[in-house]
PDB file of C-alpha atoms in Angstrom:
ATOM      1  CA  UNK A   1       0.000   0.000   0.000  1.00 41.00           C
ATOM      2  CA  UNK A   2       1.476   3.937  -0.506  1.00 42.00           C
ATOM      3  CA  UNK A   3       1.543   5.772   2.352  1.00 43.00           C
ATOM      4  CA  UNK A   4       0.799   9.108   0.565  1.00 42.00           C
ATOM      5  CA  UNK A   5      -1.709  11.403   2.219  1.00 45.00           C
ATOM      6  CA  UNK A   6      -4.292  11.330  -0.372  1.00 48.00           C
ATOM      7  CA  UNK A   7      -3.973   7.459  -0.981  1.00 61.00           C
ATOM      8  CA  UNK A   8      -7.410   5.794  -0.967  1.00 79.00           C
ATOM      9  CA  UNK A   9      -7.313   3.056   1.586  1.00 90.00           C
ATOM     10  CA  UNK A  10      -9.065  -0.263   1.878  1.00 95.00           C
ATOM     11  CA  UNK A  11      -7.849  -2.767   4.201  1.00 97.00           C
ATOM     12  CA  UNK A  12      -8.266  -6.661   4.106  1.00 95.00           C
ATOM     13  CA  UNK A  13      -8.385  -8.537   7.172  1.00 96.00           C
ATOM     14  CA  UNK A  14      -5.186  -9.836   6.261  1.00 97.00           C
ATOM     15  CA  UNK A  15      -3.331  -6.569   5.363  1.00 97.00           C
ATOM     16  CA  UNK A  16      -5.214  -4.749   9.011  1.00 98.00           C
ATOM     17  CA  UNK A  17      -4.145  -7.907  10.750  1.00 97.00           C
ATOM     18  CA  UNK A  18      -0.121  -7.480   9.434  1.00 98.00           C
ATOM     19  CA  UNK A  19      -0.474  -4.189  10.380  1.00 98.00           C
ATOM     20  CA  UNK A  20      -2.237  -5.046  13.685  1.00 98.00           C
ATOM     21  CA  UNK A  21       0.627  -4.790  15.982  1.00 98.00           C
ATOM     22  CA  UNK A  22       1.831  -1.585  15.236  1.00 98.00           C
ATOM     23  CA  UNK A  23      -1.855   0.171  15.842  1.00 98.00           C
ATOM     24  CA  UNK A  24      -1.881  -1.783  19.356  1.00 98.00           C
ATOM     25  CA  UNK A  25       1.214  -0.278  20.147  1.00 97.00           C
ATOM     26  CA  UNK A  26       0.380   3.285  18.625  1.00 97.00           C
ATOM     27  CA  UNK A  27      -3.078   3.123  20.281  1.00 97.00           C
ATOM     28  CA  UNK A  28      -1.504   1.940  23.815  1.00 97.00           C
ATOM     29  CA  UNK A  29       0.731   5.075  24.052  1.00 95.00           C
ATOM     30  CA  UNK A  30      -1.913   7.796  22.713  1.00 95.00           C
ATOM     31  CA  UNK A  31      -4.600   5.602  25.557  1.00 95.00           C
ATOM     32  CA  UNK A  32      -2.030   6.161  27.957  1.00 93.00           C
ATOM     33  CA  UNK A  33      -0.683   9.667  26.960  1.00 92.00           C
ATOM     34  CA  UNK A  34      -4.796  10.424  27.047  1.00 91.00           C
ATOM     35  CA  UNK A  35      -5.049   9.242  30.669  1.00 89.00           C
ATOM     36  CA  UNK A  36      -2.740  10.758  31.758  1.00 86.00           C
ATOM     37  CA  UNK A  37      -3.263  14.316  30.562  1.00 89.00           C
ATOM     38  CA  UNK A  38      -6.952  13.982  32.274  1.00 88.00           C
ATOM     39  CA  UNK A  39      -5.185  15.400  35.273  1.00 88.00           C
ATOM     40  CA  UNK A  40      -4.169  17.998  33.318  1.00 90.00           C
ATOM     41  CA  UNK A  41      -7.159  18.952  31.613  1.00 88.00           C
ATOM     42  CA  UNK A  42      -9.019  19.200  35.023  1.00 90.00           C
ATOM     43  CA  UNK A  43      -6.658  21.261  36.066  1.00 91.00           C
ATOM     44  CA  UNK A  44      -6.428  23.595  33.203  1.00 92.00           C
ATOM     45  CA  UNK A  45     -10.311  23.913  33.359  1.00 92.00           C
ATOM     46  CA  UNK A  46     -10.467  24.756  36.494  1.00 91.00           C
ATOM     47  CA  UNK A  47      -8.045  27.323  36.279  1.00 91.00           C
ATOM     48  CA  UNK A  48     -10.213  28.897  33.478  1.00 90.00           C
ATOM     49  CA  UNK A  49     -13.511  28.996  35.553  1.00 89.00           C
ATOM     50  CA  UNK A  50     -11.401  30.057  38.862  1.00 88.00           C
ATOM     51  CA  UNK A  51     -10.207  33.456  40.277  1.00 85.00           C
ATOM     52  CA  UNK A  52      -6.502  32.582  39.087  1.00 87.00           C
ATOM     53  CA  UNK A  53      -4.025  35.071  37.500  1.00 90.00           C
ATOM     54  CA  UNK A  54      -3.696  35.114  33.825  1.00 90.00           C
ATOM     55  CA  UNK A  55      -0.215  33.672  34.417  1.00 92.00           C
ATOM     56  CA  UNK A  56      -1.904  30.607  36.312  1.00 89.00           C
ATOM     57  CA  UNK A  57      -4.171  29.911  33.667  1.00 91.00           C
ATOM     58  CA  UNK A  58      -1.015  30.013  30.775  1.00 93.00           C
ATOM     59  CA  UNK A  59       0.441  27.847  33.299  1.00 92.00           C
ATOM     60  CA  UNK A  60      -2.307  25.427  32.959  1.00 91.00           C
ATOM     61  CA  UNK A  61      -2.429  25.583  29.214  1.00 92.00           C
ATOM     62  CA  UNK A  62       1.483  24.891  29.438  1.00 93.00           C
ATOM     63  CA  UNK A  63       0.751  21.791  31.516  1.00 90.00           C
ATOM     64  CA  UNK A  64      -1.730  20.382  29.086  1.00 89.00           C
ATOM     65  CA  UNK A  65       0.194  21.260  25.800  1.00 90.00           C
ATOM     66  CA  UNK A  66       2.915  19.061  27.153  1.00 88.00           C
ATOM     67  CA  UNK A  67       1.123  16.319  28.230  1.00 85.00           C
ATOM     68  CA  UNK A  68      -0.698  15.913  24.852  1.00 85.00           C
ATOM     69  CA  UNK A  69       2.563  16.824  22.529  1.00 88.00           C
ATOM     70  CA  UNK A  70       3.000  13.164  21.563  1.00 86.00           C
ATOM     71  CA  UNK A  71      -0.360  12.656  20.829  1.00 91.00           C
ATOM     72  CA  UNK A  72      -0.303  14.655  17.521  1.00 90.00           C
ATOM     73  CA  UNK A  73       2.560  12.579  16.135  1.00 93.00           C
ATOM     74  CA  UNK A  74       1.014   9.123  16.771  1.00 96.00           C
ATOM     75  CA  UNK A  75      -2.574  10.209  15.200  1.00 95.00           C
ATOM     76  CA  UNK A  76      -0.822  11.293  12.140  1.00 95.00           C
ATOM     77  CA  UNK A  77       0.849   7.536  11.923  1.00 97.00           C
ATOM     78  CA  UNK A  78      -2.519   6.204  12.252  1.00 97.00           C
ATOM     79  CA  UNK A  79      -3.960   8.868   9.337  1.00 96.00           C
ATOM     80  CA  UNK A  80      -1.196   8.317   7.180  1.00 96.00           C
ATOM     81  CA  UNK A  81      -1.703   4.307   7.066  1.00 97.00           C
ATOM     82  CA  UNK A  82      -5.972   5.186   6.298  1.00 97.00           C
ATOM     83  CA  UNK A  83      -6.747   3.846  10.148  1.00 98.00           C
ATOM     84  CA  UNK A  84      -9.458   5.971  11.506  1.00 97.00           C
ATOM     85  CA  UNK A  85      -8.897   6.917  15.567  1.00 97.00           C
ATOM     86  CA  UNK A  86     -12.292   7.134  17.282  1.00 96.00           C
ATOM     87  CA  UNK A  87     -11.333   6.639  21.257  1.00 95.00           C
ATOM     88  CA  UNK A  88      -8.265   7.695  22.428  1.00 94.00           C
ATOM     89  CA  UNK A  89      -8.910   6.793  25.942  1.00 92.00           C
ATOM     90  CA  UNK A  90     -10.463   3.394  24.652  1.00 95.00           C
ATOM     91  CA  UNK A  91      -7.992   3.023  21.443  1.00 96.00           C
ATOM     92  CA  UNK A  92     -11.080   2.177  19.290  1.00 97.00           C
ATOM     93  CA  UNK A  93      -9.795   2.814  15.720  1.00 98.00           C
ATOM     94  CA  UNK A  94     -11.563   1.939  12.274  1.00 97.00           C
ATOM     95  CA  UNK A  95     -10.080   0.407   9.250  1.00 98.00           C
ATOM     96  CA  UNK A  96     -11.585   1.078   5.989  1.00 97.00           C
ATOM     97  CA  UNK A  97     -12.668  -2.043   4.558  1.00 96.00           C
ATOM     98  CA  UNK A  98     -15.362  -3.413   1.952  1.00 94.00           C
ATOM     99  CA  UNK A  99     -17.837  -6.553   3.275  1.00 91.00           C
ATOM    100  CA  UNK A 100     -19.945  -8.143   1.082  1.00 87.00           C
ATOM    101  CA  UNK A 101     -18.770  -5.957  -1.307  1.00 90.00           C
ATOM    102  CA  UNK A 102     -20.232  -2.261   0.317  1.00 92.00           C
ATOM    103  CA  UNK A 103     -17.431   0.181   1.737  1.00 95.00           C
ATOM    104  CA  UNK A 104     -17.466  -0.732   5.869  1.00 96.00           C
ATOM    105  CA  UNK A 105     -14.495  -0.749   8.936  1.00 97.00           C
ATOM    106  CA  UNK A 106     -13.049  -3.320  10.011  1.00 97.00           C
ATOM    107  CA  UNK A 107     -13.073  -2.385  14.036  1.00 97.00           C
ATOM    108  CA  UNK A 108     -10.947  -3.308  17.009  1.00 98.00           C
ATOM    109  CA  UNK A 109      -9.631  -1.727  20.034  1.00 97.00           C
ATOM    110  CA  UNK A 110      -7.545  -2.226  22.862  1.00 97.00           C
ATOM    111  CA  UNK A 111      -8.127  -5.648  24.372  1.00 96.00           C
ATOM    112  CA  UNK A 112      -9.064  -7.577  21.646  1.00 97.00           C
ATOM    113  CA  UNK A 113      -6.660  -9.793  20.537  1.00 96.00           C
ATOM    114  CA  UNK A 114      -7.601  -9.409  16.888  1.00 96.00           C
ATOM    115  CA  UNK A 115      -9.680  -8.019  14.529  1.00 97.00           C
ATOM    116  CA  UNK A 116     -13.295  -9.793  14.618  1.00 96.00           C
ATOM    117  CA  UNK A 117     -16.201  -6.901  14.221  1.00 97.00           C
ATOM    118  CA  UNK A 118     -17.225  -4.543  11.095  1.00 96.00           C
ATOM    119  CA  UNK A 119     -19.537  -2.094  10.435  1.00 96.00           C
ATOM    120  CA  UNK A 120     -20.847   0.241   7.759  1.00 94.00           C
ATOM    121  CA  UNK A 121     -19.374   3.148   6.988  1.00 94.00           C
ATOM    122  CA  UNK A 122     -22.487   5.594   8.684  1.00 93.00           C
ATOM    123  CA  UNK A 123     -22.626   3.346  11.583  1.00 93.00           C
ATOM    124  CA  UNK A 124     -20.547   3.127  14.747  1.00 89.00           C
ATOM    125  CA  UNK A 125     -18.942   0.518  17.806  1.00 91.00           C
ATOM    126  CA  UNK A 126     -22.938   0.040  18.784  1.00 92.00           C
ATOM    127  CA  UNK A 127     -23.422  -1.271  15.431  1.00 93.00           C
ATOM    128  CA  UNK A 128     -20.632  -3.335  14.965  1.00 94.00           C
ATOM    129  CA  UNK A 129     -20.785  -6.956  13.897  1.00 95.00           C
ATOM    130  CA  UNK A 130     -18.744 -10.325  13.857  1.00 94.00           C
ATOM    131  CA  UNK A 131     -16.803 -10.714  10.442  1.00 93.00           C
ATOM    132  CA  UNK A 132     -18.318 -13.442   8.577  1.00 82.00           C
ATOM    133  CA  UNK A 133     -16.699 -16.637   8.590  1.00 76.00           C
ATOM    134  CA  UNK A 134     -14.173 -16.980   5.658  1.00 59.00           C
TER     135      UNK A 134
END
């Protein structure tokens, strides 16, 4: 597959599977980096709706920058390969597929030790289905 931006993607499970260990371990840091910059998020919010000083607020917007600066890398490793993130805190990500011949994702997250749901392309994790035998 090309890795160019504008490169139209459409996974099979065997090509999402090859790739497969590389998303766990992209989607494990960004879960983790996520997690962790909760803490600073609360924080930073709180200093905006608080009596602090202008320079406690920047402070707070400091904090969170940091703690999310990795995040933009690993999301543009995921875009760049056509993988779709949809939970960063879960590590839910789509890959575009076709099922049955109609454009779908293939889905999987973070604690499933492979790829076994799909759904259509205008439907989400609530809608997802097992892959069909085969």
């Amino acid at each position: 597959m090309d890795e160019s931006e504008d490169q139209s993607w459409c996974y099979t499970l065997a090509e999402a599977t090859a790739i497969l260990p590389d998303v766990r371990e992209t989607t494990t840091r960004l879960q983790e980096i996520w997690l962790r910059a909760g803490t600073e998020r609360r924080k930073f919010d709180l200093a905006q709706t608080s009596d602090q000083s202008p320079v406690d607020v920047s402070l707070a917007h400091q904090a969170l920058v940091a703690a999310l600066w990795d995040v933009q890398s690993l999301v543009a490793w995921l875009r760049s390969r056509g993988i779709v993130l949809r939970d960063p805190s879960t590590g839910l990500v789509d890959f575009p597929s076709e099922i049955d011949g109609e454009e779908s994702f293939l889905c999987w997250r973070i604690g499933e030790d492979e790829i076994g749901y799909w759904h259509g392309t205008d439907e989400g994790f609530d809608s997802r289905r097992s892959l069909p035998e085969g």
